[in-house]
mmCIF file of C-alpha atoms in Angstrom:
data_model
loop_
_atom_site.group_PDB
_atom_site.id
_atom_site.type_symbol
_atom_site.label_atom_id
_atom_site.label_comp_id
_atom_site.label_asym_id
_atom_site.label_seq_id
_atom_site.Cartn_x
_atom_site.Cartn_y
_atom_site.Cartn_z
ATOM 1 C CA UNK A 30 85.920 81.479 91.552
ATOM 2 C CA UNK A 31 86.269 82.083 95.302
ATOM 3 C CA UNK A 32 84.297 78.949 96.186
ATOM 4 C CA UNK A 33 86.173 76.746 93.718
ATOM 5 C CA UNK A 34 88.390 75.618 96.572
ATOM 6 C CA UNK A 35 88.815 76.941 100.065
ATOM 7 C CA UNK A 36 85.943 79.446 100.175
ATOM 8 C CA UNK A 37 86.583 82.172 102.735
ATOM 9 C CA UNK A 38 89.951 80.613 103.573
ATOM 10 C CA UNK A 39 91.211 82.083 100.286
ATOM 11 C CA UNK A 40 90.330 85.565 101.501
ATOM 12 C CA UNK A 41 91.809 84.951 104.954
ATOM 13 C CA UNK A 42 95.066 83.689 103.492
ATOM 14 C CA UNK A 43 95.378 86.698 101.182
ATOM 15 C CA UNK A 44 94.531 89.035 104.071
ATOM 16 C CA UNK A 45 97.199 87.360 106.229
ATOM 17 C CA UNK A 46 99.785 87.893 103.492
ATOM 18 C CA UNK A 47 98.596 91.475 102.992
ATOM 19 C CA UNK A 48 98.920 92.319 106.693
ATOM 20 C CA UNK A 49 102.222 90.572 107.366
ATOM 21 C CA UNK A 50 104.045 91.094 104.074
ATOM 22 C CA UNK A 51 102.518 94.117 102.369
ATOM 23 C CA UNK A 52 105.643 95.085 100.406
ATOM 24 C CA UNK A 53 106.049 91.546 99.084
ATOM 25 C CA UNK A 54 102.392 91.453 98.029
ATOM 26 C CA UNK A 55 102.821 94.815 96.348
ATOM 27 C CA UNK A 56 105.833 93.489 94.429
ATOM 28 C CA UNK A 57 103.916 90.366 93.402
ATOM 29 C CA UNK A 58 100.968 92.497 92.282
ATOM 30 C CA UNK A 59 103.217 94.707 90.173
ATOM 31 C CA UNK A 60 104.862 91.671 88.590
ATOM 32 C CA UNK A 61 101.423 90.199 87.878
ATOM 33 C CA UNK A 62 100.663 93.366 85.876
ATOM 34 C CA UNK A 63 103.915 93.231 83.895
ATOM 35 C CA UNK A 64 103.588 93.160 80.118
ATOM 36 C CA UNK A 65 105.765 90.061 79.634
ATOM 37 C CA UNK A 66 105.548 88.244 82.969
ATOM 38 C CA UNK A 67 101.888 88.789 83.865
ATOM 39 C CA UNK A 68 99.917 86.162 85.748
ATOM 40 C CA UNK A 69 96.489 86.041 87.429
ATOM 41 C CA UNK A 70 97.570 86.796 91.016
ATOM 42 C CA UNK A 71 94.318 85.940 92.764
ATOM 43 C CA UNK A 72 93.795 82.729 90.795
ATOM 44 C CA UNK A 73 97.339 81.790 91.760
ATOM 45 C CA UNK A 74 96.465 82.641 95.359
ATOM 46 C CA UNK A 75 93.410 80.365 95.302
ATOM 47 C CA UNK A 76 95.492 77.528 93.859
ATOM 48 C CA UNK A 77 98.156 77.919 96.535
ATOM 49 C CA UNK A 78 95.454 77.790 99.232
ATOM 50 C CA UNK A 79 94.267 74.548 97.616
ATOM 51 C CA UNK A 80 97.823 73.162 97.637
ATOM 52 C CA UNK A 81 98.230 74.022 101.342
ATOM 53 C CA UNK A 82 94.881 72.427 102.248
ATOM 54 C CA UNK A 83 95.701 69.318 100.196
ATOM 55 C CA UNK A 84 99.087 68.978 101.931
ATOM 56 C CA UNK A 85 97.457 69.446 105.324
ATOM 57 C CA UNK A 86 94.813 66.795 104.617
ATOM 58 C CA UNK A 87 97.472 64.408 103.291
ATOM 59 C CA UNK A 88 99.335 64.718 106.604
ATOM 60 C CA UNK A 89 102.455 66.362 105.186
ATOM 61 C CA UNK A 90 102.163 69.345 107.529
ATOM 62 C CA UNK A 91 101.307 67.533 110.786
ATOM 63 C CA UNK A 92 104.766 67.837 112.319
ATOM 64 C CA UNK A 93 104.994 71.526 111.464
ATOM 65 C CA UNK A 94 101.516 72.191 112.893
ATOM 66 C CA UNK A 95 102.396 70.358 116.116
ATOM 67 C CA UNK A 96 105.627 72.359 116.502
ATOM 68 C CA UNK A 97 103.893 75.708 116.042
ATOM 69 C CA UNK A 98 102.537 77.041 119.329
ATOM 70 C CA UNK A 99 99.928 79.142 117.527
ATOM 71 C CA UNK A 100 98.100 76.203 115.963
ATOM 72 C CA UNK A 101 97.006 74.884 112.608
ATOM 73 C CA UNK A 102 95.449 78.080 111.244
ATOM 74 C CA UNK A 103 98.585 80.139 111.838
ATOM 75 C CA UNK A 104 100.736 77.406 110.313
ATOM 76 C CA UNK A 105 98.600 77.157 107.193
ATOM 77 C CA UNK A 106 98.591 80.945 106.807
ATOM 78 C CA UNK A 107 102.368 81.056 107.061
ATOM 79 C CA UNK A 108 102.747 78.202 104.586
ATOM 80 C CA UNK A 109 100.346 79.880 102.191
ATOM 81 C CA UNK A 110 102.411 83.077 102.448
ATOM 82 C CA UNK A 111 105.593 81.116 101.868
ATOM 83 C CA UNK A 112 104.045 79.326 98.883
ATOM 84 C CA UNK A 113 102.846 82.559 97.304
ATOM 85 C CA UNK A 114 106.213 84.171 97.899
ATOM 86 C CA UNK A 115 108.002 81.171 96.343
ATOM 87 C CA UNK A 116 105.718 81.373 93.311
ATOM 88 C CA UNK A 117 106.427 85.093 92.986
ATOM 89 C CA UNK A 118 110.179 84.687 93.502
ATOM 90 C CA UNK A 119 110.507 81.898 90.943
ATOM 91 C CA UNK A 120 108.381 83.852 88.491
ATOM 92 C CA UNK A 121 110.517 86.945 88.910
ATOM 93 C CA UNK A 122 113.994 85.453 89.167
ATOM 94 C CA UNK A 123 113.536 82.872 86.394
ATOM 95 C CA UNK A 124 111.678 85.363 84.132
ATOM 96 C CA UNK A 125 108.754 82.983 83.814
ATOM 97 C CA UNK A 126 105.691 83.539 81.693
ATOM 98 C CA UNK A 127 102.139 82.225 81.762
ATOM 99 C CA UNK A 128 103.363 79.059 80.005
ATOM 100 C CA UNK A 129 105.380 78.219 83.140
ATOM 101 C CA UNK A 130 102.416 78.312 85.541
ATOM 102 C CA UNK A 131 102.032 74.554 85.912
ATOM 103 C CA UNK A 132 105.762 74.027 86.502
ATOM 104 C CA UNK A 133 105.791 76.690 89.206
ATOM 105 C CA UNK A 134 102.731 75.197 90.935
ATOM 106 C CA UNK A 135 104.408 71.784 90.898
ATOM 107 C CA UNK A 136 107.488 73.269 92.562
ATOM 108 C CA UNK A 137 105.360 74.803 95.325
ATOM 109 C CA UNK A 138 103.437 71.537 95.784
ATOM 110 C CA UNK A 139 106.664 69.518 96.013
ATOM 111 C CA UNK A 140 108.071 71.852 98.650
ATOM 112 C CA UNK A 141 104.824 71.724 100.645
ATOM 113 C CA UNK A 142 104.903 67.921 100.596
ATOM 114 C CA UNK A 143 108.602 67.298 101.229
ATOM 115 C CA UNK A 144 110.234 70.431 102.670
ATOM 116 C CA UNK A 145 107.710 72.920 104.063
ATOM 117 C CA UNK A 146 110.305 74.377 106.444
ATOM 118 C CA UNK A 147 112.414 75.350 103.427
ATOM 119 C CA UNK A 148 109.441 77.306 102.084
ATOM 120 C CA UNK A 149 109.139 79.165 105.407
ATOM 121 C CA UNK A 150 112.868 79.921 105.425
ATOM 122 C CA UNK A 151 112.614 81.317 101.899
ATOM 123 C CA UNK A 152 109.802 83.618 102.981
ATOM 124 C CA UNK A 153 111.858 84.867 105.930
ATOM 125 C CA UNK A 154 114.821 85.590 103.691
ATOM 126 C CA UNK A 155 112.589 87.413 101.239
ATOM 127 C CA UNK A 156 110.944 89.456 103.996
ATOM 128 C CA UNK A 157 114.347 90.303 105.492
ATOM 129 C CA UNK A 158 115.602 91.395 102.082
ATOM 130 C CA UNK A 159 112.538 93.591 101.579
ATOM 131 C CA UNK A 160 113.001 95.166 105.030
ATOM 132 C CA UNK A 161 116.668 95.820 104.271
ATOM 133 C CA UNK A 162 115.732 97.607 101.039
ATOM 134 C CA UNK A 163 113.411 99.967 102.848
ATOM 135 C CA UNK A 164 115.584 100.464 105.955
ATOM 136 C CA UNK A 165 116.250 104.203 106.326
ATOM 137 C CA UNK A 166 119.441 103.612 108.327
ATOM 138 C CA UNK A 167 121.224 102.512 105.154
ATOM 139 C CA UNK A 168 120.789 105.976 103.626
ATOM 140 C CA UNK A 169 123.713 108.388 103.807
ATOM 141 C CA UNK A 170 123.018 112.061 104.234
ATOM 142 C CA UNK A 171 125.477 114.787 103.377
ATOM 143 C CA UNK A 172 125.708 118.448 104.230
ATOM 144 C CA UNK A 173 125.188 120.227 100.954
ATOM 145 C CA UNK A 174 125.874 123.863 100.164
ATOM 146 C CA UNK A 175 123.514 124.983 97.437
ATOM 147 C CA UNK A 176 124.840 127.322 94.759
ATOM 148 C CA UNK A 177 128.441 126.247 95.269
ATOM 149 C CA UNK A 178 130.717 123.931 93.398
ATOM 150 C CA UNK A 179 133.170 121.494 94.942
ATOM 151 C CA UNK A 180 135.275 122.887 97.718
ATOM 152 C CA UNK A 181 132.600 125.364 98.769
ATOM 153 C CA UNK A 182 133.417 127.914 96.062
ATOM 154 C CA UNK A 183 130.869 129.417 93.743
ATOM 155 C CA UNK A 184 131.172 128.487 90.096
ATOM 156 C CA UNK A 185 133.030 131.172 88.224
ATOM 157 C CA UNK A 186 134.157 132.930 91.433
ATOM 158 C CA UNK A 187 137.836 133.459 92.168
ATOM 159 C CA UNK A 188 139.425 130.781 94.319
ATOM 160 C CA UNK A 189 140.724 133.348 96.804
ATOM 161 C CA UNK A 190 137.898 132.874 99.301
ATOM 162 C CA UNK A 191 135.213 135.044 97.750
ATOM 163 C CA UNK A 192 131.883 134.171 99.327
ATOM 164 C CA UNK A 193 128.407 134.308 97.936
ATOM 165 C CA UNK A 194 125.935 136.749 99.368
ATOM 166 C CA UNK A 195 123.084 135.184 101.299
ATOM 167 C CA UNK A 196 119.729 136.773 100.540
ATOM 168 C CA UNK A 197 118.273 138.736 103.458
ATOM 169 C CA UNK A 198 115.155 136.552 103.637
ATOM 170 C CA UNK A 199 117.249 133.376 103.956
ATOM 171 C CA UNK A 200 119.515 135.055 106.541
ATOM 172 C CA UNK A 201 116.464 135.984 108.688
ATOM 173 C CA UNK A 202 115.235 132.393 108.409
ATOM 174 C CA UNK A 203 118.635 131.025 109.484
ATOM 175 C CA UNK A 204 118.818 133.457 112.407
ATOM 176 C CA UNK A 205 115.343 132.548 113.620
ATOM 177 C CA UNK A 206 116.138 128.828 113.379
ATOM 178 C CA UNK A 207 119.286 129.254 115.488
ATOM 179 C CA UNK A 208 117.428 131.112 118.266
#
């Protein structure tokens, strides 16, 4: 199946996507395994490589390749990544099934022919969204007192400021941490 179209380029494109957008590839892989929305991820990948090569040979990507300072290979890898992401995003957001494969491929092909920059912008937005989801700075940490209810009082204890006894082992640990 690898040599059906693109040969080793199929592997290089998938490796490029894996290295640059691992979390997106992981999400696409998980969706491809879904009970209702499954699809053959690597067959889809090979077809998207074919679509990119066909668009390149037809001259639809010439301007984009000339604008990119890194050359044709980098441009085709980015467009492949954008095409695979678009396929995944449409599949996920529109709740598509295997019956919708041809429609989704046609959408990717149309974007590659007419608006390849839009595909690249979609990939950037998707990658930014994925980075925002996994950004640790968005997490909020709180100082928690274990064994106490709201207001720092132990459950069932009188509200007059009764404190809980700290076990000796924990007290020694706290003292050693402070020193």
